[in-house]
Amino acid sequence: MSIQNFLSNLDPRLQRMVLKNEQLEEEGLHTEAQKENLIPVIAKVTNIGKFQKITGVQKVTEITTAPDRSGQIVTAHIAANALPTVNKSPVVIQLQGAQPVKPLLKDTAREINLPSPQESSGNGGEGVIVGIVDHGCDFTYSSFRNTDGSTRLLALGIQEMMNDRTTSFQVYNSQQINKALGKPDPYKELQYPVDKYTHGTHVTDIAAGNGRNNKASGVATKADIIFVEPAYWDIPRGNLGNFGDSINFIEAVKFIFDQAGNRPCVVNISLGTNGGPHDGTTLVEQAFDGFVTDKPGRAIVIAASNSYADNIHTSGVVAQNGHIDLHWSIPTNDFTLNEVEIWYEGSDTFQIEVIDPQETTVCRVGLGELYHDGQIFASQEKSALNGDNVAMILCDVDREDMSTGKWTIRIHGSNVNNGKFHAWIERDNHTIGIQSIFAASRDNNYTIGSVSCGHKSIVVGSYDAKNLNTPISYFSSAGPTRDGRHKPEISAPGHGVLAAASLTGNGVTGMSGTSMAAPTVAGVVALILSEAKALGVNLDIDQIRTILERTARHNPPSQQGWDSRYGHGRVDAHAAVAAVRAMAEGRQPLPSAVTQEEKEALVRR
């Protein structure tokens, strides 16, 4: 197939959806449910009313105002054949396809230096809502219940996928949950089945479990809980790919903040993905920044990702008229969609050549061009997100002899002013963990998740609290962001963490990942917000982030300042709560760098 230009300036994921839709139409493979061909998108628009009236735009949901006040962020569903026209509308600032997102205590409580009830006014997160967006909440578990057996959950929200690929919320309030707890089969009563050892149950216990399992308590033991299960594993996939996930994701976060209203609230996100610009400009990250800047007393805590050792990132500098080869290895028997994204400066122009394992050139695409033959999709566009250029190569592996093996992506420097590029391989959906990798010239920096690069989120790395030296976890992803900002902000125990095991009543299981570190910090943020509420202090997101960063412990990391994996250091709950008291009492704010002696003196005051 020759290179096509008619879809230029459209997000590459949406380009592919238009082409896949046309291919299915031509081949007569659409099911009845697919004939509407509604594609879920995230958009930034100047006028929601005018956007809703554009032909082909349906099911618009207002999310938040962009943090720079440049427009409103919304989700919507757009007919595939209308996407190019909608993208060119003067009311559309940015139109972005969704990305897939997937899941990423005794030692924890000791290691993070939890304050005792006598050392704080906030009483274990009382008055604060801890929101969890994850998969599988065992609402019957002992540590999510009060001493009288009633639930600590204010709401359990379950996104349900409809036939047209839109979602609806099934919401159970505390009264409905309590009624179900009185039935012989509570799960059947709510029509909410739960698997054993679910990720979400474990994460919730770390953040807010109250210790009624007689094993160990989480961090914010008195906080209220809102749990939302997004429909990220219920997207109709088939031939149309993994769309809709991150749209459901931001709607889930919006649900929690809407439920919280003016109450202090921290949302934990232990989910992520690899692809994207890694500079905080995705509409998901802009939505997150908008949520937490909209009102004081709000925070979003995100796992840094577990990709440090996965060989999914590389970078380099292309010379004028030179080229660099990326060697992309797709394992045998990996018959999933594999994806590489390459991001580089908008002042440069590259040619991207795709060479198959038989060393035959499949295509060569320039800026504003795309190629699609049913198996390989390749395109280059100037991104509306940030003005940089992005090349995307997707391989639908369906023929073992043709598709698996070592592919070469040759980057040619056509017009080079800067030459720097970064490339990421998207996380694989394969159930047994087969992952394509860069076979050479790997760079394990810049591996934090693509939704973990926002300007206002709090991103958390993982270390091993069971080791006296508290070494960083081998899997814990590294910063900085592509635009050079310091992410992650902080680190917490995430290695072999014992917490709630669903369907056991009060049993525990061990899990490792930045998924376990993030809820520890979310729990500490709940303690900070609870202390502030009790002392009459309103904290904005910048103050919350500053408190965490300036009270972090630095041994390890040994240096003051920021480390690409530990962040500003290991979280210190005791010192963080003490810092809130210092603010409330009008004492001097913490300096930019604090010695261990100064922190100990602060805690003693």
GROMACS .gro file of N, CA, C and O in nm, residues 404-492:
model
  356
  404THR      N    1   0.753  -1.222   1.390
  404THR     CA    2   0.838  -1.230   1.507
  404THR      C    3   0.983  -1.228   1.464
  404THR      O    4   1.018  -1.254   1.351
  405GLY      N    5   1.069  -1.193   1.559
  405GLY     CA    6   1.209  -1.179   1.528
  405GLY      C    7   1.253  -1.035   1.549
  405GLY      O    8   1.187  -0.957   1.617
  406LYS      N    9   1.367  -0.999   1.491
  406LYS     CA   10   1.424  -0.868   1.514
  406LYS      C   11   1.391  -0.773   1.399
  406LYS      O   12   1.440  -0.788   1.287
  407TRP      N   13   1.306  -0.676   1.427
  407TRP     CA   14   1.274  -0.570   1.333
  407TRP      C   15   1.375  -0.457   1.351
  407TRP      O   16   1.431  -0.438   1.459
  408THR      N   17   1.397  -0.381   1.246
  408THR     CA   18   1.484  -0.263   1.253
  408THR      C   19   1.402  -0.139   1.221
  408THR      O   20   1.332  -0.135   1.120
  409ILE      N   21   1.409  -0.041   1.309
  409ILE     CA   22   1.349   0.089   1.283
  409ILE      C   23   1.466   0.186   1.260
  409ILE      O   24   1.542   0.216   1.353
  410ARG      N   25   1.483   0.227   1.137
  410ARG     CA   26   1.597   0.312   1.100
  410ARG      C   27   1.552   0.457   1.096
  410ARG      O   28   1.462   0.494   1.020
  411ILE      N   29   1.614   0.540   1.180
  411ILE     CA   30   1.579   0.681   1.190
  411ILE      C   31   1.679   0.761   1.108
  411ILE      O   32   1.799   0.763   1.139
  412HIS      N   33   1.631   0.827   1.003
  412HIS     CA   34   1.716   0.906   0.915
  412HIS      C   35   1.702   1.054   0.949
  412HIS      O   36   1.591   1.106   0.961
  413GLY      N   37   1.814   1.123   0.962
  413GLY     CA   38   1.811   1.267   0.991
  413GLY      C   39   1.800   1.349   0.865
  413GLY      O   40   1.900   1.375   0.797
  414SER      N   41   1.679   1.392   0.831
  414SER     CA   42   1.656   1.468   0.707
  414SER      C   43   1.688   1.616   0.723
  414SER      O   44   1.750   1.678   0.637
  415ASN      N   45   1.641   1.674   0.834
  415ASN     CA   46   1.664   1.816   0.861
  415ASN      C   47   1.683   1.830   1.011
  415ASN      O   48   1.585   1.838   1.086
  416VAL      N   49   1.807   1.833   1.055
  416VAL     CA   50   1.837   1.819   1.198
  416VAL      C   51   1.889   1.950   1.257
  416VAL      O   52   1.987   2.007   1.208
  417ASN      N   53   1.822   1.997   1.360
  417ASN     CA   54   1.869   2.109   1.440
  417ASN      C   55   1.913   2.064   1.578
  417ASN      O   56   2.010   2.113   1.634
  418ASN      N   57   1.839   1.968   1.634
  418ASN     CA   58   1.867   1.915   1.768
  418ASN      C   59   1.912   1.769   1.759
  418ASN      O   60   2.018   1.733   1.809
  419GLY      N   61   1.831   1.686   1.697
  419GLY     CA   62   1.869   1.546   1.673
  419GLY      C   63   1.832   1.448   1.781
  419GLY      O   64   1.834   1.327   1.761
  420LYS      N   65   1.796   1.498   1.903
  420LYS     CA   66   1.768   1.409   2.015
  420LYS      C   67   1.633   1.342   1.997
  420LYS      O   68   1.535   1.405   1.956
  421PHE      N   69   1.627   1.212   2.029
  421PHE     CA   70   1.500   1.141   2.026
  421PHE      C   71   1.490   1.047   2.145
  421PHE      O   72   1.590   1.010   2.206
  422HIS      N   73   1.365   1.011   2.180
  422HIS     CA   74   1.336   0.907   2.278
  422HIS      C   75   1.237   0.810   2.216
  422HIS      O   76   1.145   0.853   2.145
  423ALA      N   77   1.253   0.682   2.245
  423ALA     CA   78   1.160   0.581   2.194
  423ALA      C   79   1.118   0.489   2.307
  423ALA      O   80   1.200   0.451   2.393
  424TRP      N   81   0.989   0.455   2.309
  424TRP     CA   82   0.933   0.364   2.408
  424TRP      C   83   0.856   0.253   2.340
  424TRP      O   84   0.788   0.276   2.238
  425ILE      N   85   0.861   0.133   2.399
  425ILE     CA   86   0.778   0.021   2.357
  425ILE      C   87   0.661   0.011   2.454
  425ILE      O   88   0.681   0.011   2.576
  426GLU      N   89   0.540   0.003   2.401
  426GLU     CA   90   0.422  -0.006   2.487
  426GLU      C   91   0.419  -0.139   2.559
  426GLU      O   92   0.470  -0.241   2.511
  427ARG      N   93   0.359  -0.138   2.678
  427ARG     CA   94   0.340  -0.261   2.754
  427ARG      C   95   0.254  -0.358   2.676
  427ARG      O   96   0.157  -0.319   2.612
  428ASP      N   97   0.289  -0.486   2.685
  428ASP     CA   98   0.216  -0.588   2.611
  428ASP      C   99   0.095  -0.634   2.691
  428ASP      O  100   0.098  -0.639   2.814
  429ASN      N  101  -0.010  -0.672   2.620
  429ASN     CA  102  -0.132  -0.720   2.684
  429ASN      C  103  -0.131  -0.871   2.709
  429ASN      O  104  -0.224  -0.925   2.764
  430HIS      N  105  -0.027  -0.938   2.663
  430HIS     CA  106  -0.027  -1.084   2.667
  430HIS      C  107  -0.041  -1.135   2.810
  430HIS      O  108   0.027  -1.088   2.901
  431THR      N  109  -0.128  -1.231   2.830
  431THR     CA  110  -0.159  -1.276   2.966
  431THR      C  111  -0.042  -1.347   3.033
  431THR      O  112  -0.038  -1.357   3.155
  432ILE      N  113   0.054  -1.399   2.956
  432ILE     CA  114   0.167  -1.466   3.020
  432ILE      C  115   0.292  -1.380   3.015
  432ILE      O  116   0.402  -1.426   3.038
  433GLY      N  117   0.275  -1.253   2.984
  433GLY     CA  118   0.383  -1.158   3.003
  433GLY      C  119   0.486  -1.150   2.893
  433GLY      O  120   0.596  -1.100   2.915
  434ILE      N  121   0.458  -1.199   2.773
  434ILE     CA  122   0.552  -1.184   2.664
  434ILE      C  123   0.560  -1.036   2.627
  434ILE      O  124   0.459  -0.971   2.607
  435GLN      N  125   0.681  -0.983   2.617
  435GLN     CA  126   0.700  -0.841   2.595
  435GLN      C  127   0.807  -0.820   2.489
  435GLN      O  128   0.917  -0.874   2.499
  436SER      N  129   0.775  -0.742   2.386
  436SER     CA  130   0.879  -0.705   2.290
  436SER      C  131   0.974  -0.605   2.357
  436SER      O  132   0.934  -0.532   2.450
  437ILE      N  133   1.099  -0.601   2.311
  437ILE     CA  134   1.202  -0.519   2.377
  437ILE      C  135   1.293  -0.456   2.272
  437ILE      O  136   1.293  -0.496   2.155
  438PHE      N  137   1.370  -0.357   2.316
  438PHE     CA  138   1.482  -0.311   2.236
  438PHE      C  139   1.599  -0.405   2.263
  438PHE      O  140   1.640  -0.423   2.378
  439ALA      N  141   1.652  -0.464   2.156
  439ALA     CA  142   1.754  -0.568   2.172
  439ALA      C  143   1.893  -0.510   2.198
  439ALA      O  144   1.984  -0.583   2.237
  440ALA      N  145   1.913  -0.381   2.176
  440ALA     CA  146   2.044  -0.319   2.197
  440ALA      C  147   2.025  -0.172   2.226
  440ALA      O  148   1.918  -0.115   2.205
  441SER      N  149   2.133  -0.107   2.276
  441SER     CA  150   2.135   0.038   2.301
  441SER      C  151   2.020   0.082   2.390
  441SER      O  152   1.955   0.182   2.363
  442ARG      N  153   1.995   0.006   2.497
  442ARG     CA  154   1.885   0.040   2.586
  442ARG      C  155   1.926   0.149   2.684
  442ARG      O  156   2.041   0.161   2.720
  443ASP      N  157   1.827   0.227   2.726
  443ASP     CA  158   1.848   0.335   2.822
  443ASP      C  159   1.736   0.323   2.925
  443ASP      O  160   1.620   0.350   2.894
  444ASN      N  161   1.769   0.282   3.047
  444ASN     CA  162   1.665   0.256   3.146
  444ASN      C  163   1.620   0.380   3.222
  444ASN      O  164   1.532   0.371   3.308
  445ASN      N  165   1.679   0.495   3.192
  445ASN     CA  166   1.623   0.620   3.242
  445ASN      C  167   1.500   0.656   3.159
  445ASN      O  168   1.471   0.593   3.057
  446TYR      N  169   1.423   0.755   3.205
  446TYR     CA  170   1.302   0.799   3.135
  446TYR      C  171   1.199   0.687   3.123
  446TYR      O  172   1.125   0.680   3.026
  447THR      N  173   1.194   0.598   3.221
  447THR     CA  174   1.104   0.482   3.212
  447THR      C  175   0.982   0.494   3.302
  447THR      O  176   0.905   0.397   3.314
  448ILE      N  177   0.961   0.609   3.367
  448ILE     CA  178   0.837   0.623   3.444
  448ILE      C  179   0.718   0.621   3.350
  448ILE      O  180   0.729   0.651   3.231
  449GLY      N  181   0.602   0.583   3.403
  449GLY     CA  182   0.484   0.563   3.319
  449GLY      C  183   0.438   0.689   3.250
  449GLY      O  184   0.462   0.802   3.296
  450SER      N  185   0.368   0.670   3.139
  450SER     CA  186   0.328   0.784   3.057
  450SER      C  187   0.219   0.869   3.122
  450SER      O  188   0.200   0.984   3.083
  451VAL      N  189   0.146   0.816   3.219
  451VAL     CA  190   0.050   0.900   3.292
  451VAL      C  191   0.110   0.952   3.423
  451VAL      O  192   0.041   1.012   3.503
  452SER      N  193   0.241   0.930   3.440
  452SER     CA  194   0.310   0.969   3.564
  452SER      C  195   0.396   1.093   3.546
  452SER      O  196   0.484   1.119   3.628
  453CYS      N  197   0.373   1.169   3.440
  453CYS     CA  198   0.461   1.282   3.408
  453CYS      C  199   0.392   1.417   3.423
  453CYS      O  200   0.444   1.519   3.376
  454GLY      N  201   0.275   1.421   3.486
  454GLY     CA  202   0.204   1.547   3.504
  454GLY      C  203   0.281   1.643   3.593
  454GLY      O  204   0.371   1.604   3.667
  455HIS      N  205   0.241   1.770   3.590
  455HIS     CA  206   0.310   1.873   3.668
  455HIS      C  207   0.267   1.872   3.814
  455HIS      O  208   0.341   1.921   3.900
  456LYS      N  209   0.151   1.820   3.847
  456LYS     CA  210   0.098   1.830   3.982
  456LYS      C  211   0.081   1.695   4.053
  456LYS      O  212   0.056   1.691   4.172
  457SER      N  213   0.092   1.585   3.980
  457SER     CA  214   0.078   1.454   4.044
  457SER      C  215   0.198   1.424   4.131
  457SER      O  216   0.306   1.483   4.115
  458ILE      N  217   0.181   1.331   4.224
  458ILE     CA  218   0.288   1.285   4.313
  458ILE      C  219   0.322   1.143   4.271
  458ILE      O  220   0.240   1.052   4.284
  459VAL      N  221   0.442   1.122   4.220
  459VAL     CA  222   0.481   0.994   4.162
  459VAL      C  223   0.579   0.923   4.255
  459VAL      O  224   0.670   0.986   4.310
  460VAL      N  225   0.561   0.792   4.270
  460VAL     CA  226   0.628   0.719   4.377
  460VAL      C  227   0.709   0.601   4.322
  460VAL      O  228   0.657   0.518   4.248
  461GLY      N  229   0.836   0.595   4.360
  461GLY     CA  230   0.921   0.480   4.332
  461GLY      C  231   0.917   0.381   4.447
  461GLY      O  232   0.861   0.408   4.554
  462SER      N  233   0.979   0.264   4.425
  462SER     CA  234   0.973   0.155   4.524
  462SER      C  235   1.112   0.117   4.571
  462SER      O  236   1.206   0.108   4.493
  463TYR      N  237   1.122   0.091   4.703
  463TYR     CA  238   1.245   0.031   4.757
  463TYR      C  239   1.208  -0.086   4.848
  463TYR      O  240   1.090  -0.108   4.880
  464ASP      N  241   1.310  -0.161   4.889
  464ASP     CA  242   1.290  -0.283   4.968
  464ASP      C  243   1.308  -0.250   5.116
  464ASP      O  244   1.421  -0.234   5.165
  465ALA      N  245   1.196  -0.242   5.190
  465ALA     CA  246   1.201  -0.209   5.332
  465ALA      C  247   1.243  -0.328   5.417
  465ALA      O  248   1.272  -0.312   5.536
  466LYS      N  249   1.245  -0.447   5.359
  466LYS     CA  250   1.283  -0.566   5.436
  466LYS      C  251   1.435  -0.581   5.443
  466LYS      O  252   1.486  -0.663   5.517
  467ASN      N  253   1.506  -0.503   5.364
  467ASN     CA  254   1.652  -0.502   5.365
  467ASN      C  255   1.699  -0.382   5.445
  467ASN      O  256   1.652  -0.269   5.423
  468LEU      N  257   1.792  -0.402   5.538
  468LEU     CA  258   1.837  -0.293   5.625
  468LEU      C  259   1.895  -0.177   5.547
  468LEU      O  260   1.893  -0.062   5.592
  469ASN      N  261   1.946  -0.205   5.428
  469ASN     CA  262   2.005  -0.099   5.346
  469ASN      C  263   1.902  -0.027   5.260
  469ASN      O  264   1.936   0.065   5.187
  470THR      N  265   1.777  -0.071   5.267
  470THR     CA  266   1.666  -0.014   5.190
  470THR      C  267   1.704   0.017   5.045
  470THR      O  268   1.691   0.130   4.998
  471PRO      N  269   1.750  -0.085   4.970
  471PRO     CA  270   1.790  -0.060   4.831
  471PRO      C  271   1.669  -0.036   4.743
  471PRO      O  272   1.558  -0.084   4.770
  472ILE      N  273   1.688   0.040   4.637
  472ILE     CA  274   1.582   0.062   4.541
  472ILE      C  275   1.543  -0.070   4.478
  472ILE      O  276   1.627  -0.158   4.455
  473SER      N  277   1.416  -0.091   4.452
  473SER     CA  278   1.370  -0.215   4.388
  473SER      C  279   1.422  -0.221   4.245
  473SER      O  280   1.422  -0.120   4.173
  474TYR      N  281   1.466  -0.339   4.203
  474TYR     CA  282   1.527  -0.353   4.070
  474TYR      C  283   1.433  -0.309   3.958
  474TYR      O  284   1.475  -0.263   3.852
  475PHE      N  285   1.301  -0.319   3.983
  475PHE     CA  286   1.203  -0.290   3.879
  475PHE      C  287   1.160  -0.144   3.877
  475PHE      O  288   1.099  -0.098   3.781
  476SER      N  289   1.190  -0.068   3.981
  476SER     CA  290   1.132   0.065   3.999
  476SER      C  291   1.183   0.161   3.892
  476SER      O  292   1.304   0.184   3.879
  477SER      N  293   1.092   0.218   3.816
  477SER     CA  294   1.128   0.299   3.700
  477SER      C  295   1.200   0.427   3.739
  477SER      O  296   1.184   0.479   3.849
  478ALA      N  297   1.275   0.479   3.642
  478ALA     CA  298   1.358   0.597   3.665
  478ALA      C  299   1.306   0.717   3.587
  478ALA      O  300   1.252   0.703   3.478
  479GLY      N  301   1.328   0.834   3.645
  479GLY     CA  302   1.304   0.959   3.574
  479GLY      C  303   1.430   1.001   3.503
  479GLY      O  304   1.524   0.923   3.488
  480PRO      N  305   1.437   1.125   3.457
  480PRO     CA  306   1.335   1.228   3.470
  480PRO      C  307   1.229   1.216   3.362
  480PRO      O  308   1.225   1.116   3.290
  481THR      N  309   1.145   1.319   3.350
  481THR     CA  310   1.053   1.326   3.237
  481THR      C  311   1.131   1.365   3.112
  481THR      O  312   1.246   1.410   3.120
  482ARG      N  313   1.069   1.351   2.996
  482ARG     CA  314   1.140   1.384   2.871
  482ARG      C  315   1.177   1.532   2.866
  482ARG      O  316   1.278   1.569   2.804
  483ASP      N  317   1.099   1.617   2.933
  483ASP     CA  318   1.131   1.760   2.936
  483ASP      C  319   1.217   1.798   3.056
  483ASP      O  320   1.233   1.916   3.088
  484GLY      N  321   1.273   1.697   3.125
  484GLY     CA  322   1.375   1.721   3.226
  484GLY      C  323   1.327   1.748   3.367
  484GLY      O  324   1.408   1.783   3.454
  485ARG      N  325   1.197   1.730   3.397
  485ARG     CA  326   1.149   1.754   3.533
  485ARG      C  327   1.175   1.633   3.622
  485ARG      O  328   1.189   1.521   3.576
  486HIS      N  329   1.177   1.662   3.754
  486HIS     CA  330   1.213   1.559   3.851
  486HIS      C  331   1.094   1.471   3.887
  486HIS      O  332   1.006   1.510   3.965
  487LYS      N  333   1.088   1.356   3.829
  487LYS     CA  334   0.991   1.250   3.861
  487LYS      C  335   1.070   1.120   3.874
  487LYS      O  336   1.158   1.095   3.791
  488PRO      N  337   1.043   1.035   3.972
  488PRO     CA  338   0.940   1.045   4.076
  488PRO      C  339   0.976   1.150   4.182
  488PRO      O  340   1.091   1.189   4.195
  489GLU      N  341   0.874   1.191   4.259
  489GLU     CA  342   0.896   1.286   4.367
  489GLU      C  343   0.951   1.220   4.492
  489GLU      O  344   1.024   1.283   4.568
  490ILE      N  345   0.913   1.093   4.514
  490ILE     CA  346   0.942   1.030   4.644
  490ILE      C  347   0.937   0.880   4.626
  490ILE      O  348   0.890   0.829   4.524
  491SER      N  349   0.986   0.807   4.725
  491SER     CA  350   0.982   0.660   4.720
  491SER      C  351   0.927   0.606   4.852
  491SER      O  352   0.925   0.674   4.954
  492ALA      N  353   0.882   0.479   4.845
  492ALA     CA  354   0.821   0.415   4.962
  492ALA      C  355   0.839   0.264   4.948
  492ALA      O  356   0.874   0.214   4.840
   0.00000   0.00000   0.00000
